mmCIF file of N, CA and C in Angstrom:
data_model
loop_
_atom_site.group_PDB
_atom_site.id
_atom_site.type_symbol
_atom_site.label_atom_id
_atom_site.label_comp_id
_atom_site.label_asym_id
_atom_site.label_seq_id
_atom_site.Cartn_x
_atom_site.Cartn_y
_atom_site.Cartn_z
ATOM 1 N N SER D 1 157.572 -9.755 19.948
ATOM 2 C CA SER D 1 158.345 -8.791 19.186
ATOM 3 C C SER D 1 157.950 -7.375 19.598
ATOM 4 N N LEU D 2 158.806 -6.430 19.279
ATOM 5 C CA LEU D 2 158.677 -5.072 19.789
ATOM 6 C C LEU D 2 158.680 -4.052 18.656
ATOM 7 N N MET D 3 157.755 -3.111 18.707
ATOM 8 C CA MET D 3 157.717 -1.991 17.773
ATOM 9 C C MET D 3 158.037 -0.735 18.574
ATOM 10 N N THR D 4 158.901 0.133 18.050
ATOM 11 C CA THR D 4 159.240 1.386 18.714
ATOM 12 C C THR D 4 158.858 2.554 17.830
ATOM 13 N N ILE D 5 158.123 3.501 18.413
ATOM 14 C CA ILE D 5 157.802 4.749 17.727
ATOM 15 C C ILE D 5 158.865 5.746 18.160
ATOM 16 N N ARG D 6 159.623 6.248 17.218
ATOM 17 C CA ARG D 6 160.737 7.142 17.549
ATOM 18 C C ARG D 6 160.341 8.614 17.476
ATOM 19 N N PHE D 7 159.679 9.019 16.416
ATOM 20 C CA PHE D 7 159.338 10.428 16.248
ATOM 21 C C PHE D 7 157.945 10.585 15.659
ATOM 22 N N VAL D 8 157.150 11.405 16.283
ATOM 23 C CA VAL D 8 155.883 11.869 15.721
ATOM 24 C C VAL D 8 155.919 13.378 15.931
ATOM 25 N N VAL D 9 156.034 14.108 14.842
ATOM 26 C CA VAL D 9 156.197 15.549 14.940
ATOM 27 C C VAL D 9 155.107 16.234 14.122
ATOM 28 N N VAL D 10 154.427 17.170 14.758
ATOM 29 C CA VAL D 10 153.395 17.944 14.079
ATOM 30 C C VAL D 10 153.786 19.421 14.179
ATOM 31 N N HIS D 11 153.751 20.115 13.078
ATOM 32 C CA HIS D 11 154.088 21.537 13.042
ATOM 33 C C HIS D 11 153.228 22.283 14.069
ATOM 34 N N PRO D 12 153.822 23.235 14.790
ATOM 35 C CA PRO D 12 153.075 23.964 15.823
ATOM 36 C C PRO D 12 151.751 24.572 15.348
ATOM 37 N N ASP D 13 151.681 24.996 14.100
ATOM 38 C CA ASP D 13 150.435 25.576 13.582
ATOM 39 C C ASP D 13 149.295 24.558 13.516
ATOM 40 N N TYR D 14 149.631 23.261 13.570
ATOM 41 C CA TYR D 14 148.620 22.214 13.421
ATOM 42 C C TYR D 14 148.481 21.330 14.652
ATOM 43 N N GLN D 15 149.163 21.687 15.739
ATOM 44 C CA GLN D 15 149.063 20.916 16.971
ATOM 45 C C GLN D 15 147.699 21.129 17.617
ATOM 46 N N LYS D 16 147.344 20.214 18.507
ATOM 47 C CA LYS D 16 146.071 20.259 19.245
ATOM 48 C C LYS D 16 144.864 20.058 18.331
ATOM 49 N N GLN D 17 145.079 19.370 17.200
ATOM 50 C CA GLN D 17 143.985 19.073 16.276
ATOM 51 C C GLN D 17 143.776 17.567 16.118
ATOM 52 N N GLY D 18 144.489 16.765 16.914
ATOM 53 C CA GLY D 18 144.324 15.322 16.856
ATOM 54 C C GLY D 18 145.141 14.631 15.783
ATOM 55 N N ILE D 19 146.021 15.354 15.130
ATOM 56 C CA ILE D 19 146.810 14.780 14.036
ATOM 57 C C ILE D 19 147.774 13.718 14.552
ATOM 58 N N ALA D 20 148.528 14.032 15.614
ATOM 59 C CA ALA D 20 149.483 13.060 16.162
ATOM 60 C C ALA D 20 148.746 11.812 16.653
ATOM 61 N N HIS D 21 147.611 11.997 17.284
ATOM 62 C CA HIS D 21 146.820 10.852 17.771
ATOM 63 C C HIS D 21 146.404 9.967 16.613
ATOM 64 N N ARG D 22 145.920 10.569 15.544
ATOM 65 C CA ARG D 22 145.491 9.780 14.378
ATOM 66 C C ARG D 22 146.666 9.053 13.730
ATOM 67 N N LEU D 23 147.815 9.734 13.607
ATOM 68 C CA LEU D 23 148.999 9.103 13.012
ATOM 69 C C LEU D 23 149.457 7.904 13.841
ATOM 70 N N MET D 24 149.546 8.110 15.151
ATOM 71 C CA MET D 24 150.007 7.029 16.028
ATOM 72 C C MET D 24 149.003 5.879 16.047
ATOM 73 N N SER D 25 147.729 6.197 16.138
ATOM 74 C CA SER D 25 146.700 5.149 16.157
ATOM 75 C C SER D 25 146.734 4.322 14.881
ATOM 76 N N TYR D 26 146.872 4.998 13.753
ATOM 77 C CA TYR D 26 146.936 4.288 12.484
ATOM 78 C C TYR D 26 148.120 3.327 12.454
ATOM 79 N N GLY D 27 149.295 3.831 12.821
ATOM 80 C CA GLY D 27 150.485 2.979 12.803
ATOM 81 C C GLY D 27 150.362 1.805 13.753
ATOM 82 N N ILE D 28 149.893 2.068 14.975
ATOM 83 C CA ILE D 28 149.768 1.006 15.972
ATOM 84 C C ILE D 28 148.758 -0.045 15.528
ATOM 85 N N HIS D 29 147.596 0.392 15.086
ATOM 86 C CA HIS D 29 146.560 -0.574 14.710
ATOM 87 C C HIS D 29 146.883 -1.310 13.415
ATOM 88 N N THR D 30 147.609 -0.663 12.511
ATOM 89 C CA THR D 30 147.991 -1.323 11.261
ATOM 90 C C THR D 30 149.040 -2.397 11.512
ATOM 91 N N LEU D 31 149.992 -2.117 12.403
ATOM 92 C CA LEU D 31 151.096 -3.046 12.638
ATOM 93 C C LEU D 31 150.877 -3.953 13.843
ATOM 94 N N HIS D 32 149.845 -3.703 14.643
ATOM 95 C CA HIS D 32 149.620 -4.428 15.891
ATOM 96 C C HIS D 32 149.697 -5.951 15.758
ATOM 97 N N PRO D 33 149.103 -6.570 14.757
ATOM 98 C CA PRO D 33 149.163 -8.036 14.690
ATOM 99 C C PRO D 33 150.588 -8.593 14.620
ATOM 100 N N GLN D 34 151.545 -7.793 14.190
ATOM 101 C CA GLN D 34 152.925 -8.264 14.044
ATOM 102 C C GLN D 34 153.754 -8.063 15.310
ATOM 103 N N TYR D 35 153.245 -7.283 16.284
ATOM 104 C CA TYR D 35 154.049 -6.914 17.449
ATOM 105 C C TYR D 35 153.298 -7.157 18.751
ATOM 106 N N ASP D 36 154.022 -7.650 19.760
ATOM 107 C CA ASP D 36 153.443 -7.878 21.085
ATOM 108 C C ASP D 36 153.474 -6.618 21.940
ATOM 109 N N HIS D 37 154.475 -5.763 21.728
ATOM 110 C CA HIS D 37 154.665 -4.570 22.543
ATOM 111 C C HIS D 37 154.982 -3.377 21.653
ATOM 112 N N VAL D 38 154.554 -2.208 22.103
ATOM 113 C CA VAL D 38 154.879 -0.963 21.415
ATOM 114 C C VAL D 38 155.539 -0.038 22.428
ATOM 115 N N THR D 39 156.715 0.482 22.097
ATOM 116 C CA THR D 39 157.363 1.464 22.958
ATOM 117 C C THR D 39 157.392 2.801 22.227
ATOM 118 N N LEU D 40 157.531 3.842 23.016
ATOM 119 C CA LEU D 40 157.524 5.195 22.477
ATOM 120 C C LEU D 40 158.674 5.964 23.103
ATOM 121 N N ALA D 41 159.550 6.506 22.284
ATOM 122 C CA ALA D 41 160.663 7.321 22.770
ATOM 123 C C ALA D 41 160.167 8.745 22.946
ATOM 124 N N VAL D 42 160.300 9.280 24.161
ATOM 125 C CA VAL D 42 159.790 10.613 24.481
ATOM 126 C C VAL D 42 160.865 11.412 25.198
ATOM 127 N N THR D 43 161.056 12.659 24.794
ATOM 128 C CA THR D 43 162.017 13.515 25.482
ATOM 129 C C THR D 43 161.390 14.083 26.757
ATOM 130 N N ILE D 44 162.240 14.340 27.738
ATOM 131 C CA ILE D 44 161.775 14.922 28.991
ATOM 132 C C ILE D 44 161.192 16.305 28.708
ATOM 133 N N GLY D 45 160.045 16.579 29.279
ATOM 134 C CA GLY D 45 159.396 17.867 29.088
ATOM 135 C C GLY D 45 158.532 17.960 27.850
ATOM 136 N N ASN D 46 158.405 16.871 27.109
ATOM 137 C CA ASN D 46 157.578 16.869 25.913
ATOM 138 C C ASN D 46 156.133 17.181 26.305
ATOM 139 N N PRO D 47 155.524 18.211 25.708
ATOM 140 C CA PRO D 47 154.164 18.579 26.093
ATOM 141 C C PRO D 47 153.108 17.550 25.687
ATOM 142 N N ALA D 48 153.477 16.555 24.915
ATOM 143 C CA ALA D 48 152.514 15.546 24.468
ATOM 144 C C ALA D 48 152.407 14.358 25.424
ATOM 145 N N HIS D 49 153.040 14.434 26.603
ATOM 146 C CA HIS D 49 152.959 13.332 27.568
ATOM 147 C C HIS D 49 151.511 12.948 27.859
ATOM 148 N N GLY D 50 150.631 13.937 27.990
ATOM 149 C CA GLY D 50 149.220 13.661 28.267
ATOM 150 C C GLY D 50 148.588 12.825 27.170
ATOM 151 N N LEU D 51 148.896 13.136 25.932
ATOM 152 C CA LEU D 51 148.378 12.358 24.802
ATOM 153 C C LEU D 51 148.826 10.909 24.912
ATOM 154 N N TYR D 52 150.095 10.708 25.191
ATOM 155 C CA TYR D 52 150.615 9.346 25.255
ATOM 156 C C TYR D 52 149.948 8.551 26.370
ATOM 157 N N HIS D 53 149.729 9.178 27.509
ATOM 158 C CA HIS D 53 149.051 8.487 28.614
ATOM 159 C C HIS D 53 147.599 8.180 28.255
ATOM 160 N N ARG D 54 146.920 9.112 27.595
ATOM 161 C CA ARG D 54 145.532 8.863 27.168
ATOM 162 C C ARG D 54 145.455 7.708 26.184
ATOM 163 N N MET D 55 146.526 7.512 25.409
ATOM 164 C CA MET D 55 146.545 6.416 24.433
ATOM 165 C C MET D 55 146.911 5.078 25.078
ATOM 166 N N GLY D 56 147.262 5.114 26.365
ATOM 167 C CA GLY D 56 147.560 3.864 27.061
ATOM 168 C C GLY D 56 149.027 3.591 27.327
ATOM 169 N N PHE D 57 149.897 4.499 26.923
ATOM 170 C CA PHE D 57 151.323 4.325 27.202
ATOM 171 C C PHE D 57 151.582 4.642 28.664
ATOM 172 N N ALA D 58 152.487 3.903 29.271
ATOM 173 C CA ALA D 58 152.878 4.139 30.660
ATOM 174 C C ALA D 58 154.354 4.498 30.689
ATOM 175 N N SER D 59 154.731 5.322 31.652
ATOM 176 C CA SER D 59 156.143 5.690 31.785
ATOM 177 C C SER D 59 156.969 4.453 32.073
ATOM 178 N N GLY D 60 158.145 4.409 31.486
ATOM 179 C CA GLY D 60 159.029 3.261 31.675
ATOM 180 C C GLY D 60 160.443 3.728 31.939
ATOM 181 N N ALA D 61 161.376 3.000 31.417
ATOM 182 C CA ALA D 61 162.793 3.281 31.632
ATOM 183 C C ALA D 61 163.184 4.600 30.985
ATOM 184 N N THR D 62 164.170 5.229 31.560
ATOM 185 C CA THR D 62 164.731 6.458 31.014
ATOM 186 C C THR D 62 165.987 6.112 30.223
ATOM 187 N N THR D 63 166.136 6.705 29.067
ATOM 188 C CA THR D 63 167.313 6.498 28.234
ATOM 189 C C THR D 63 168.234 7.690 28.400
ATOM 190 N N HIS D 64 169.515 7.450 28.554
ATOM 191 C CA HIS D 64 170.499 8.524 28.670
ATOM 192 C C HIS D 64 171.336 8.565 27.408
ATOM 193 N N THR D 65 171.633 9.771 26.954
ATOM 194 C CA THR D 65 172.384 9.959 25.722
ATOM 195 C C THR D 65 173.668 10.732 26.013
ATOM 196 N N LEU D 66 174.763 10.280 25.458
ATOM 197 C CA LEU D 66 176.045 10.971 25.594
ATOM 198 C C LEU D 66 176.227 11.868 24.381
ATOM 199 N N LYS D 67 176.419 13.149 24.649
ATOM 200 C CA LYS D 67 176.682 14.096 23.555
ATOM 201 C C LYS D 67 178.183 14.309 23.480
ATOM 202 N N ARG D 68 178.747 13.967 22.364
ATOM 203 C CA ARG D 68 180.190 14.144 22.170
ATOM 204 C C ARG D 68 180.487 15.587 21.829
ATOM 205 N N THR D 69 181.536 16.115 22.446
ATOM 206 C CA THR D 69 181.905 17.517 22.183
ATOM 207 C C THR D 69 183.276 17.604 21.543
#
């Protein structure tokens, strides 16, 4: 089974304090027994890419979105 993390957002005033890491770690470790895989949706250019790689996430498929006008 698969768990997907869609959004982890930390206010700019509180970034670089380990908050996102703690939130993600808590969720992953709490739900881990129920899931075989964890995916993370990340926008291109997201400055937190380094955090995700340090946590063990690897780059995968790219998702394309159609914006209706």
